[in-house]
CSV table of C-alpha atoms in Angstrom, one decimal:
chain,number,residue,atom,x,y,z
A,1,MET,CA,0.0,0.2,-0.1
A,2,LYS,CA,1.2,3.4,-1.2
A,3,HIS,CA,1.2,6.1,2.0
A,4,GLN,CA,0.4,9.9,0.9
A,5,LEU,CA,2.5,12.2,2.4
A,6,GLU,CA,0.7,15.1,4.4
A,7,SER,CA,0.5,17.4,1.6
A,8,GLU,CA,-0.7,15.0,-0.6
A,9,ILE,CA,-4.2,14.1,1.4
A,10,ASP,CA,-7.3,14.6,0.0
A,11,GLY,CA,-9.8,16.9,1.7
A,12,ASP,CA,-8.0,20.0,1.9
A,13,GLY,CA,-8.4,20.2,5.8
A,14,THR,CA,-12.3,18.7,6.1
A,15,THR,CA,-11.9,17.7,9.6
A,16,GLU,CA,-10.7,21.0,10.5
A,17,GLN,CA,-12.9,22.9,8.2
A,18,LEU,CA,-15.7,20.9,10.3
A,19,ALA,CA,-14.4,21.5,13.8
A,20,ARG,CA,-14.1,25.1,13.0
A,21,TRP,CA,-17.8,25.4,11.7
A,22,ILE,CA,-18.6,23.7,14.9
A,23,VAL,CA,-16.7,26.4,17.2
A,24,GLU,CA,-18.1,29.2,15.5
A,25,LEU,CA,-21.9,28.1,15.3
A,26,ARG,CA,-24.2,30.6,16.7
A,27,ALA,CA,-28.1,30.7,16.8
A,28,GLU,CA,-28.0,34.1,15.4
A,29,SER,CA,-25.9,32.5,12.0
A,30,MET,CA,-28.8,29.9,11.7
A,31,PRO,CA,-32.6,30.5,10.5
A,32,ALA,CA,-35.4,30.6,13.0
A,33,ARG,CA,-37.0,27.7,11.6
A,34,VAL,CA,-33.9,25.6,12.2
A,35,LEU,CA,-33.8,26.3,16.2
A,36,GLU,CA,-37.4,25.7,16.2
A,37,ARG,CA,-37.0,22.4,14.7
A,38,ALA,CA,-34.3,21.6,16.7
A,39,LYS,CA,-36.8,21.8,19.5
A,40,HIS,CA,-38.8,19.7,18.0
A,41,LEU,CA,-36.5,16.8,17.4
A,42,ILE,CA,-35.4,17.4,21.0
A,43,LEU,CA,-39.1,16.7,22.5
A,44,ASP,CA,-39.4,13.8,19.9
A,45,GLY,CA,-36.7,12.5,21.7
A,46,ILE,CA,-37.8,12.6,25.1
A,47,GLY,CA,-41.2,11.6,24.1
A,48,CYS,CA,-39.8,8.4,23.2
A,49,GLY,CA,-37.2,8.3,25.5
A,50,LEU,CA,-40.4,8.3,28.4
A,51,VAL,CA,-42.2,5.6,26.5
A,52,GLY,CA,-38.8,3.7,26.0
A,53,ALA,CA,-37.4,3.8,29.4
A,54,ARG,CA,-39.7,0.7,31.4
A,55,VAL,CA,-40.0,-1.7,28.4
A,56,PRO,CA,-38.7,-5.1,29.4
A,57,TRP,CA,-35.3,-4.7,28.0
A,58,SER,CA,-34.7,-1.2,29.1
A,59,ALA,CA,-35.4,-2.2,32.4
A,60,LYS,CA,-33.0,-5.0,31.9
A,61,MET,CA,-30.3,-2.5,30.8
A,62,LEU,CA,-31.1,-0.6,34.0
A,63,ASP,CA,-30.8,-3.2,36.4
A,64,ALA,CA,-27.6,-4.4,34.6
A,65,VAL,CA,-25.9,-1.0,34.7
A,66,SER,CA,-26.7,-0.2,38.3
A,67,ALA,CA,-25.7,-3.4,39.4
A,68,TYR,CA,-22.0,-2.2,38.8
A,69,GLU,CA,-21.9,1.6,38.5
A,70,PRO,CA,-21.5,3.7,41.3
A,71,ASP,CA,-24.0,6.9,41.7
A,72,GLY,CA,-23.3,10.1,39.7
A,73,PRO,CA,-24.5,13.6,38.6
A,74,CYS,CA,-26.4,12.4,35.7
A,75,SER,CA,-30.2,12.1,35.2
A,76,VAL,CA,-31.4,8.9,33.7
A,77,ILE,CA,-35.0,9.0,32.6
A,78,GLY,CA,-37.4,7.2,34.7
A,79,SER,CA,-34.8,6.8,37.3
A,80,GLU,CA,-34.2,8.0,40.9
A,81,LYS,CA,-30.3,6.5,40.7
A,82,ARG,CA,-28.3,9.2,39.0
A,83,PHE,CA,-25.4,8.0,37.3
A,84,GLY,CA,-22.0,9.2,35.9
A,85,PRO,CA,-21.6,10.6,32.4
A,86,LEU,CA,-20.9,7.6,29.9
A,87,ALA,CA,-23.2,5.3,31.7
A,88,ALA,CA,-25.9,7.9,31.8
A,89,ALA,CA,-25.5,8.5,28.1
A,90,ILE,CA,-26.2,4.9,27.3
A,91,LEU,CA,-28.9,4.5,29.1
A,92,ASN,CA,-30.8,7.5,28.0
A,93,GLY,CA,-29.5,6.7,24.4
A,94,SER,CA,-30.8,3.0,24.8
A,95,PHE,CA,-34.1,4.2,26.2
A,96,ILE,CA,-34.8,6.9,23.4
A,97,GLN,CA,-34.2,4.0,20.6
A,98,ALA,CA,-35.8,1.3,22.7
A,99,THR,CA,-39.3,1.2,20.8
A,100,GLU,CA,-38.0,2.1,17.3
A,101,LEU,CA,-40.1,5.4,17.3
A,102,ASP,CA,-37.4,7.8,17.5
A,103,ASP,CA,-36.4,10.2,14.7
A,104,TYR,CA,-34.2,8.7,11.2
A,105,HIS,CA,-32.5,10.3,8.4
A,106,SER,CA,-33.5,8.5,5.4
A,107,MET,CA,-30.3,9.5,3.1
A,108,ALA,CA,-27.6,8.7,5.9
A,109,PRO,CA,-29.7,6.6,8.3
A,110,LEU,CA,-28.9,7.0,11.8
A,111,HIS,CA,-31.2,8.2,14.8
A,112,SER,CA,-30.4,11.4,15.5
A,113,ALA,CA,-31.7,12.2,19.3
A,114,SER,CA,-30.7,9.1,20.4
A,115,ILE,CA,-27.5,10.0,19.9
A,116,VAL,CA,-27.1,13.5,20.5
A,117,LEU,CA,-29.6,14.4,23.4
A,118,PRO,CA,-28.1,11.8,25.9
A,119,ALA,CA,-24.4,13.4,25.3
A,120,LEU,CA,-25.8,16.8,25.9
A,121,LEU,CA,-27.8,16.0,28.9
A,122,ALA,CA,-25.0,14.0,30.6
A,123,GLY,CA,-22.5,16.6,29.3
A,124,VAL,CA,-24.3,19.5,31.2
A,125,GLU,CA,-25.0,17.3,34.2
A,126,ALA,CA,-21.3,16.3,34.7
A,127,THR,CA,-19.0,18.7,34.4
A,128,LYS,CA,-21.6,22.1,34.2
A,129,ALA,CA,-19.8,22.4,31.0
A,130,GLY,CA,-17.3,24.3,32.7
A,131,ARG,CA,-19.1,27.0,32.3
A,132,PRO,CA,-22.7,28.4,32.5
A,133,VAL,CA,-24.6,26.8,29.7
A,134,THR,CA,-28.2,28.2,29.0
A,135,GLY,CA,-31.1,26.0,27.1
A,136,ARG,CA,-29.9,28.6,23.9
A,137,ASP,CA,-26.3,26.9,24.3
A,138,LEU,CA,-27.5,23.4,24.5
A,139,LEU,CA,-29.7,23.8,21.5
A,140,VAL,CA,-26.7,25.4,19.4
A,141,ALA,CA,-24.8,22.1,20.2
A,142,ALA,CA,-27.9,19.9,19.2
A,143,VAL,CA,-27.8,21.8,16.0
A,144,ALA,CA,-24.4,20.8,15.8
A,145,GLY,CA,-24.9,17.1,16.3
A,146,PHE,CA,-27.6,16.9,14.2
A,147,GLU,CA,-25.8,18.2,11.0
A,148,THR,CA,-22.7,16.2,11.7
A,149,GLY,CA,-24.1,13.3,11.7
A,150,PRO,CA,-25.8,12.9,8.5
A,151,ARG,CA,-22.9,14.7,6.4
A,152,ALA,CA,-20.5,11.5,7.5
A,153,GLY,CA,-23.1,9.6,6.6
A,154,LEU,CA,-23.4,10.9,3.1
A,155,ALA,CA,-19.5,10.9,3.1
A,156,LEU,CA,-20.1,6.9,2.8
A,157,TYR,CA,-22.7,6.4,0.6
A,158,GLY,CA,-25.5,6.7,3.3
A,159,PRO,CA,-27.7,3.7,2.9
A,160,ASP,CA,-25.0,1.8,1.2
A,161,MET,CA,-23.6,0.9,5.2
A,162,LEU,CA,-27.1,-1.2,5.8
A,163,THR,CA,-26.2,-2.7,2.7
A,164,ARG,CA,-22.6,-4.2,3.6
A,165,GLY,CA,-23.9,-5.2,7.0
A,166,TRP,CA,-22.9,-2.2,9.2
A,167,HIS,CA,-25.3,-0.6,11.6
A,168,SER,CA,-24.6,2.8,9.9
A,169,GLY,CA,-26.3,5.2,12.7
A,170,PRO,CA,-23.8,4.3,15.4
A,171,ILE,CA,-20.8,4.9,13.0
A,172,PHE,CA,-22.5,7.8,11.6
A,173,GLY,CA,-23.3,9.0,15.0
A,174,CYS,CA,-20.0,9.0,17.0
A,175,PRO,CA,-19.1,12.5,15.1
A,176,ALA,CA,-22.2,13.9,15.9
A,177,ALA,CA,-22.4,13.4,19.5
A,178,ALA,CA,-18.4,14.6,19.4
A,179,ALA,CA,-19.7,18.0,17.7
A,180,ALA,CA,-22.4,18.7,20.1
A,181,ALA,CA,-20.2,17.9,23.2
A,182,SER,CA,-17.6,20.1,21.6
A,183,ARG,CA,-20.0,22.6,21.1
A,184,LEU,CA,-21.6,22.5,24.3
A,185,PHE,CA,-18.3,22.7,26.2
A,186,GLY,CA,-16.9,25.5,23.9
A,187,LEU,CA,-13.8,23.5,23.2
A,188,GLY,CA,-11.6,25.3,20.3
A,189,VAL,CA,-10.9,23.9,17.3
A,190,ARG,CA,-8.3,21.9,17.9
A,191,GLU,CA,-9.7,20.5,20.8
A,192,THR,CA,-12.8,20.0,18.6
A,193,GLU,CA,-11.1,18.1,15.9
A,194,SER,CA,-9.4,16.0,18.6
A,195,ALA,CA,-12.9,15.1,20.2
A,196,LEU,CA,-13.8,14.2,16.4
A,197,GLY,CA,-10.6,11.9,16.2
A,198,ILE,CA,-11.5,10.3,19.6
A,199,ALA,CA,-15.4,9.5,18.8
A,200,CYS,CA,-14.3,8.1,15.4
A,201,THR,CA,-11.9,6.0,16.3
A,202,GLN,CA,-14.3,3.9,18.8
A,203,ALA,CA,-17.1,3.8,15.7
A,204,GLY,CA,-18.7,0.2,14.7
A,205,ALA,CA,-21.7,-1.7,15.3
A,206,LEU,CA,-23.1,-4.8,13.6
A,207,MET,CA,-26.6,-4.9,11.8
A,208,SER,CA,-26.6,-8.6,13.1
A,209,ALA,CA,-27.8,-7.5,16.1
A,210,GLN,CA,-31.4,-7.0,14.3
A,211,TYR,CA,-32.4,-10.7,14.9
A,212,GLU,CA,-32.7,-11.4,18.0
A,213,GLY,CA,-31.6,-10.4,21.0
A,214,MET,CA,-31.8,-6.4,22.8
A,215,ILE,CA,-28.2,-5.0,21.6
A,216,LYS,CA,-29.6,-3.6,18.8
A,217,ARG,CA,-31.7,-1.0,21.6
A,218,ALA,CA,-28.2,0.5,22.2
A,219,GLN,CA,-25.9,0.6,19.3
A,220,HIS,CA,-27.0,4.2,19.0
A,221,ALA,CA,-26.4,4.6,22.6
A,222,PHE,CA,-22.7,4.1,22.1
A,223,ALA,CA,-22.5,6.7,19.6
A,224,ALA,CA,-23.4,9.2,22.5
A,225,ARG,CA,-21.1,7.5,25.1
A,226,ASN,CA,-18.4,7.7,22.4
A,227,GLY,CA,-18.9,11.3,21.2
A,228,LEU,CA,-19.3,12.4,24.8
A,229,PHE,CA,-16.0,10.7,26.0
A,230,GLY,CA,-14.3,12.0,23.0
A,231,ALA,CA,-15.2,15.7,24.1
A,232,LEU,CA,-14.5,14.8,28.0
A,233,LEU,CA,-11.0,13.8,26.7
A,234,ALA,CA,-10.0,16.7,24.8
A,235,ARG,CA,-11.4,19.1,27.4
A,236,GLY,CA,-9.0,17.6,29.5
A,237,GLY,CA,-6.0,18.1,27.2
A,238,TYR,CA,-6.4,14.9,25.5
A,239,GLU,CA,-5.1,14.4,22.0
A,240,GLY,CA,-6.9,12.6,19.2
A,241,MET,CA,-5.9,12.0,15.8
A,242,ARG,CA,-6.3,15.1,13.8
A,243,LYS,CA,-7.2,14.8,9.7
A,244,VAL,CA,-9.5,11.7,10.6
A,245,PHE,CA,-12.0,12.3,8.1
A,246,GLU,CA,-9.6,12.5,5.3
A,247,ARG,CA,-6.4,10.4,5.9
A,248,PRO,CA,-6.4,7.5,3.6
A,249,TYR,CA,-4.6,4.9,6.0
A,250,GLY,CA,-6.5,4.2,8.8
A,251,GLY,CA,-8.8,7.3,8.6
A,252,PHE,CA,-12.6,6.9,9.2
A,253,LEU,CA,-14.1,7.1,5.5
A,254,ALA,CA,-11.3,5.0,4.5
A,255,MET,CA,-12.0,2.2,6.9
A,256,PHE,CA,-15.8,2.1,6.4
A,257,SER,CA,-15.6,2.5,2.9
A,258,ALA,CA,-13.5,-0.8,2.5
A,259,GLY,CA,-14.7,-3.4,0.2
A,260,ASN,CA,-17.7,-1.3,-1.1
A,261,GLU,CA,-16.7,-1.5,-4.6
A,262,ARG,CA,-17.5,2.1,-5.0
A,263,ASP,CA,-15.7,4.7,-7.5
A,264,PRO,CA,-14.7,6.6,-5.4
A,265,PRO,CA,-15.3,4.5,-2.1
A,266,TYR,CA,-15.7,7.7,-0.1
A,267,LYS,CA,-16.9,11.1,-0.6
A,268,VAL,CA,-14.9,13.2,1.4
A,269,HIS,CA,-16.2,16.7,0.5
A,270,GLU,CA,-19.5,15.7,1.8
A,271,VAL,CA,-18.6,16.3,5.5
A,272,ALA,CA,-18.5,19.7,5.2
A,273,ALA,CA,-20.7,20.4,2.0
A,274,GLY,CA,-23.2,23.2,2.4
A,275,LEU,CA,-22.4,23.5,6.5
A,276,GLY,CA,-24.5,26.9,7.0
A,277,GLU,CA,-26.4,26.3,3.8
A,278,ILE,CA,-28.0,23.1,3.8
A,279,TRP,CA,-29.6,22.0,7.3
A,280,HIS,CA,-29.7,18.5,7.7
A,281,THR,CA,-31.7,19.4,11.2
A,282,GLU,CA,-34.9,20.0,8.8
A,283,LEU,CA,-34.2,16.3,6.8
A,284,ILE,CA,-34.5,14.4,9.7
A,285,ARG,CA,-37.7,12.6,9.6
A,286,ILE,CA,-40.3,11.8,12.7
A,287,LYS,CA,-41.2,8.2,12.5
A,288,LEU,CA,-45.2,7.8,12.7
A,289,HIS,CA,-44.8,3.5,13.3
A,290,ALA,CA,-43.2,1.5,15.7
A,291,CYS,CA,-40.7,0.1,13.4
A,292,VAL,CA,-37.7,0.3,11.3
A,293,GLY,CA,-37.9,3.5,9.3
A,294,GLY,CA,-37.6,2.0,6.1
A,295,SER,CA,-40.7,-0.3,6.1
A,296,HIS,CA,-43.1,2.7,6.8
A,297,GLY,CA,-43.1,3.2,2.9
A,298,GLN,CA,-44.5,-0.3,2.8
A,299,ILE,CA,-46.7,0.1,5.7
A,300,GLU,CA,-48.6,2.6,4.2
A,301,VAL,CA,-49.0,1.4,0.8
A,302,LEU,CA,-51.0,-1.1,2.8
A,303,GLU,CA,-52.7,1.5,4.1
A,304,LYS,CA,-53.7,2.9,0.8
A,305,LEU,CA,-55.1,-0.9,-0.4
A,306,GLN,CA,-56.9,-1.4,2.4
A,307,LEU,CA,-58.8,2.0,2.1
A,308,LYS,CA,-58.9,1.6,-1.6
A,309,HIS,CA,-60.5,-2.2,-1.0
A,310,PRO,CA,-62.2,-3.0,2.2
A,311,ASP,CA,-63.8,-5.8,1.5
A,312,ARG,CA,-60.9,-7.3,0.6
A,313,PHE,CA,-59.1,-6.7,3.8
A,314,THR,CA,-61.3,-7.8,6.4
A,315,LEU,CA,-60.2,-10.1,8.9
A,316,ASP,CA,-62.2,-13.4,7.6
A,317,GLN,CA,-60.7,-12.4,3.9
A,318,LEU,CA,-56.7,-12.2,4.5
A,319,PRO,CA,-56.6,-16.4,4.5
A,320,ARG,CA,-57.8,-15.9,0.8
A,321,ILE,CA,-54.6,-14.2,0.0
A,322,ARG,CA,-52.2,-16.2,-2.0
A,323,LYS,CA,-48.9,-14.5,-2.4
A,324,ILE,CA,-47.6,-10.9,-1.4
A,325,LYS,CA,-44.7,-9.2,-2.9
A,326,VAL,CA,-43.3,-6.6,-1.6
A,327,GLY,CA,-40.2,-4.0,-3.5
A,328,LEU,CA,-37.9,-2.5,-1.7
A,329,SER,CA,-34.7,-1.0,-2.8
A,330,HIS,CA,-31.2,-2.3,-2.5
A,331,ALA,CA,-30.3,-1.2,1.4
A,332,ILE,CA,-33.7,-1.6,2.5
A,333,TYR,CA,-34.2,-5.3,1.4
A,334,ALA,CA,-30.8,-6.0,2.8
A,335,HIS,CA,-31.8,-4.6,6.0
A,336,ASP,CA,-35.5,-6.0,6.5
A,337,GLY,CA,-36.1,-8.1,3.7
A,338,TRP,CA,-34.6,-11.3,5.3
A,339,VAL,CA,-36.5,-14.8,5.9
A,340,PRO,CA,-37.8,-15.4,9.4
A,341,GLU,CA,-35.8,-18.5,10.4
A,342,SER,CA,-37.7,-19.4,13.7
A,343,ARG,CA,-41.2,-18.8,15.4
A,344,PRO,CA,-41.6,-16.7,16.9
A,345,LEU,CA,-39.7,-13.8,16.1
A,346,THR,CA,-38.2,-11.6,18.9
A,347,GLU,CA,-39.3,-8.0,19.6
A,348,THR,CA,-36.5,-6.3,17.9
A,349,GLY,CA,-36.7,-9.3,15.2
A,350,GLY,CA,-40.4,-7.8,14.4
A,351,GLN,CA,-39.7,-4.5,14.4
A,352,MET,CA,-36.8,-4.8,11.9
A,353,ASN,CA,-38.7,-7.2,9.8
A,354,ALA,CA,-40.4,-6.4,6.1
A,355,ALA,CA,-42.6,-9.4,5.8
A,356,TYR,CA,-43.8,-9.2,9.8
A,357,ILE,CA,-44.6,-5.7,9.9
A,358,GLY,CA,-46.6,-5.9,6.5
A,359,ALA,CA,-48.5,-9.0,8.1
A,360,VAL,CA,-49.2,-7.0,11.2
A,361,GLN,CA,-50.6,-4.1,9.3
A,362,LEU,CA,-53.0,-6.3,7.5
A,363,THR,CA,-54.0,-7.9,10.4
A,364,ASP,CA,-54.6,-4.5,12.9
A,365,ARG,CA,-54.3,-1.6,10.7
A,366,GLN,CA,-51.7,-0.2,12.5
A,367,VAL,CA,-48.1,-1.1,13.4
A,368,LEU,CA,-47.3,0.6,16.8
A,369,LEU,CA,-45.8,-0.9,20.1
A,370,GLU,CA,-49.0,-3.3,21.1
A,371,GLN,CA,-47.9,-5.6,17.0
A,372,PHE,CA,-44.7,-6.3,19.1
A,373,SER,CA,-46.4,-8.0,22.0
A,374,ALA,CA,-45.6,-11.8,22.7
A,375,LYS,CA,-49.0,-13.0,21.3
A,376,LYS,CA,-48.7,-11.1,18.4
A,377,LEU,CA,-45.0,-12.1,17.7
A,378,ASP,CA,-46.8,-15.8,17.3
A,379,ASP,CA,-49.9,-15.3,16.2
A,380,ASP,CA,-50.9,-18.0,13.8
A,381,LEU,CA,-52.7,-15.5,10.8
A,382,VAL,CA,-49.7,-12.9,11.3
A,383,TRP,CA,-47.3,-16.4,10.3
A,384,ASP,CA,-49.7,-17.5,7.6
A,385,LEU,CA,-48.9,-14.1,6.0
A,386,ILE,CA,-45.6,-14.0,6.9
A,387,HIS,CA,-45.0,-17.1,4.7
A,388,LYS,CA,-46.8,-15.8,2.0
A,389,THR,CA,-44.8,-12.8,1.6
A,390,GLU,CA,-42.0,-12.7,-0.7
A,391,CYS,CA,-39.4,-9.5,-0.5
A,392,TYR,CA,-37.3,-8.8,-3.6
A,393,HIS,CA,-34.8,-5.7,-4.7
A,394,ASP,CA,-36.7,-3.0,-6.8
A,395,SER,CA,-34.1,-0.8,-8.3
A,396,GLU,CA,-37.0,2.1,-8.6
A,397,PHE,CA,-36.0,2.6,-4.7
A,398,ASP,CA,-32.3,3.3,-5.4
A,399,LYS,CA,-32.9,6.4,-6.4
A,400,PRO,CA,-32.2,9.6,-4.3
A,401,ASN,CA,-34.7,9.8,-1.4
A,402,GLN,CA,-36.7,6.8,-2.6
A,403,VAL,CA,-34.9,4.1,-0.4
A,404,ALA,CA,-37.8,3.9,2.0
A,405,GLY,CA,-40.5,3.3,-0.4
A,406,ALA,CA,-42.1,0.2,-1.7
A,407,ARG,CA,-44.2,-1.4,-4.3
A,408,ILE,CA,-46.6,-4.3,-2.9
A,409,THR,CA,-48.7,-6.7,-5.2
A,410,ILE,CA,-50.9,-9.0,-3.8
A,411,GLU,CA,-52.6,-11.8,-5.1
A,412,PHE,CA,-55.7,-13.3,-4.2
A,413,ASP,CA,-57.2,-17.2,-4.1
A,414,ASP,CA,-60.1,-16.0,-6.8
A,415,GLY,CA,-56.9,-14.4,-9.3
A,416,PHE,CA,-58.1,-10.8,-8.2
A,417,SER,CA,-54.4,-8.9,-7.9
A,418,LEU,CA,-53.8,-5.5,-6.4
A,419,GLU,CA,-51.2,-3.6,-6.7
A,420,ASP,CA,-50.1,0.0,-5.7
A,421,TRP,CA,-46.3,2.2,-4.7
A,422,THR,CA,-45.3,5.1,-3.0
A,423,PRO,CA,-41.7,6.9,-3.3
A,424,TRP,CA,-41.3,7.5,0.2
A,425,PRO,CA,-43.6,7.5,3.2
A,426,LYS,CA,-45.2,10.6,4.6
A,427,GLY,CA,-43.0,13.0,6.2
A,428,TYR,CA,-40.9,12.9,3.3
A,429,ASP,CA,-42.4,15.7,0.8
A,430,PRO,CA,-44.0,18.1,2.9
A,431,PRO,CA,-41.9,17.0,6.1
A,432,ILE,CA,-44.1,16.4,9.3
A,433,THR,CA,-44.9,19.5,10.4
A,434,ASN,CA,-43.8,20.6,14.2
A,435,GLU,CA,-47.5,20.6,15.4
A,436,ASP,CA,-47.8,17.0,13.9
A,437,ILE,CA,-44.4,16.4,16.2
A,438,ARG,CA,-46.3,17.8,19.4
A,439,ALA,CA,-49.3,15.6,19.1
A,440,LYS,CA,-47.1,13.1,18.6
A,441,TYR,CA,-45.0,13.5,21.8
A,442,ARG,CA,-48.2,14.3,23.8
A,443,LYS,CA,-49.8,10.8,22.7
A,444,LEU,CA,-46.7,8.9,23.7
A,445,ALA,CA,-45.8,11.0,26.9
A,446,THR,CA,-49.5,10.6,28.4
A,447,SER,CA,-48.8,6.6,27.7
A,448,VAL,CA,-46.4,7.0,30.5
A,449,VAL,CA,-47.0,10.0,32.8
A,450,ASP,CA,-49.4,12.4,33.8
A,451,ALA,CA,-50.7,15.4,31.3
A,452,ALA,CA,-49.4,18.1,34.0
A,453,ARG,CA,-45.8,16.5,33.5
A,454,MET,CA,-45.9,15.8,30.2
A,455,GLN,CA,-47.3,20.0,30.0
A,456,GLN,CA,-44.0,20.6,31.9
A,457,ILE,CA,-41.7,19.1,29.6
A,458,GLU,CA,-43.3,20.6,26.7
A,459,ASP,CA,-43.0,24.0,28.0
A,460,LEU,CA,-39.8,23.7,29.1
A,461,VAL,CA,-38.2,21.8,25.7
A,462,LEU,CA,-40.4,24.7,23.4
A,463,ASN,CA,-38.6,27.7,25.3
A,464,LEU,CA,-34.8,26.3,25.4
A,465,ASP,CA,-33.8,29.3,24.0
A,466,LYS,CA,-35.6,31.7,26.3
A,467,LEU,CA,-34.4,29.4,29.6
A,468,ASP,CA,-30.9,30.2,31.5
A,469,GLU,CA,-28.4,27.7,33.3
A,470,THR,CA,-31.0,26.5,35.9
A,471,PHE,CA,-32.9,24.9,33.1
A,472,ILE,CA,-31.0,21.3,33.8
A,473,VAL,CA,-32.1,21.2,37.2
A,474,LYS,CA,-35.4,21.4,36.5
A,475,LEU,CA,-35.7,19.6,33.1
A,476,GLY,CA,-33.5,16.8,35.1
A,477,ASP,CA,-36.3,16.6,38.0
A,478,LEU,CA,-38.8,15.6,35.3
A,479,LEU,CA,-37.2,13.3,33.4
A,480,VAL,CA,-35.8,11.0,36.6
A,481,ALA,CA,-39.2,10.8,37.9
A,482,PRO,CA,-41.3,7.6,37.9
A,483,VAL,CA,-42.8,6.4,34.3
A,484,GLY,CA,-44.9,3.6,33.5
A,485,ASN,CA,-44.4,0.3,31.5
A,486,SER,CA,-46.0,1.3,28.1
A,487,MET,CA,-46.3,-2.0,27.2
A,488,ALA,CA,-47.8,-3.8,30.5
């Protein structure tokens, strides 16, 4: 392998350029609508965290971590015990991702709130950030994270990571969390570049986590912890590698693109492309269904068919379905189009499997948490429909922005056939409104906390830009109070 000289490295100081932008980012330098959207993304993340804090796998995570972690200064949703910053980031990130209701980015798949928010909450409480931190400071830091993660992902061709078996979000998320925490701490350019390097050298997660077990829920939280750890070390003067995005030998992009058969294998310019002009904060999608985002188009095509042909989709008519064909993008087919090997699926497996997701939409006309109960995961009619489902790669959905689209053909035993498709699910064009996000938050939150507490959290988050440094105490107290089990 030929090693390039320092002067020959491609990218023209890309990592430093990103670090400088993070350091110089101010609320005044971004459109008001971006700040407003950031507040709503934080609110959505908190709503998901409240719902996810006491589901069975989250309870196991909390018990396991509590058994060995000492007390600390950092709040954990629904827990009276406080933890050190890294443990708190893991727990809160796991809770936000616990039910597959949290946000996602369609062009560079990651769940931003489960990465950025835990890093920021723990960062403020652990160190007071080394300076007074207002709600506005936290909001600007969140935007730094929301903007960084997708750019790192686009440099690696976004969904391509999923086709190769990487869990893309925890990989793209390490620099996102580092960016957010660095901005929160007020680090300089060199320290921020160090934090990015320290975070990126910890990146990695396997998509085989989707088939069984509980660990898929925690992998985005690894990124929250890793980025926060990078910023904490850099803040203390510990130096990370420079030029982590540009380096062809051992660099972040070079290594995670290895074997992708793309030309070029990665696009370093995407890391800093459009900073301050293109706002990925506005391109983060809000989930309306409790499953992998790539199957949302499939769900909504089935909804259309059910509405257009109600007589064909009554429960007693579903056994007359002979075959269901589901066309998906390359990334989503690889990610979600797998054939179940055993019955029943686990909760994680059900939320990651296109055949199961489609089957419960047909039987229950919704895909929410109750569709992943133990009883439903072993339902005879659901499994009859799973066995009749064939997923395939449809190149139509490999076009830009269509990765979560779907084409569905359903054949019945009398020869009748239906077909419909969508290029993308709801929330792409136009995006889900802030009003819709508030409605989703209220529905989620009131399923596990009382209405007064729900409203207090909403009022605080939506006024972050007006709050002084005491906001974190108020928010922490609201988050740590007990929550209900949304799956009870």
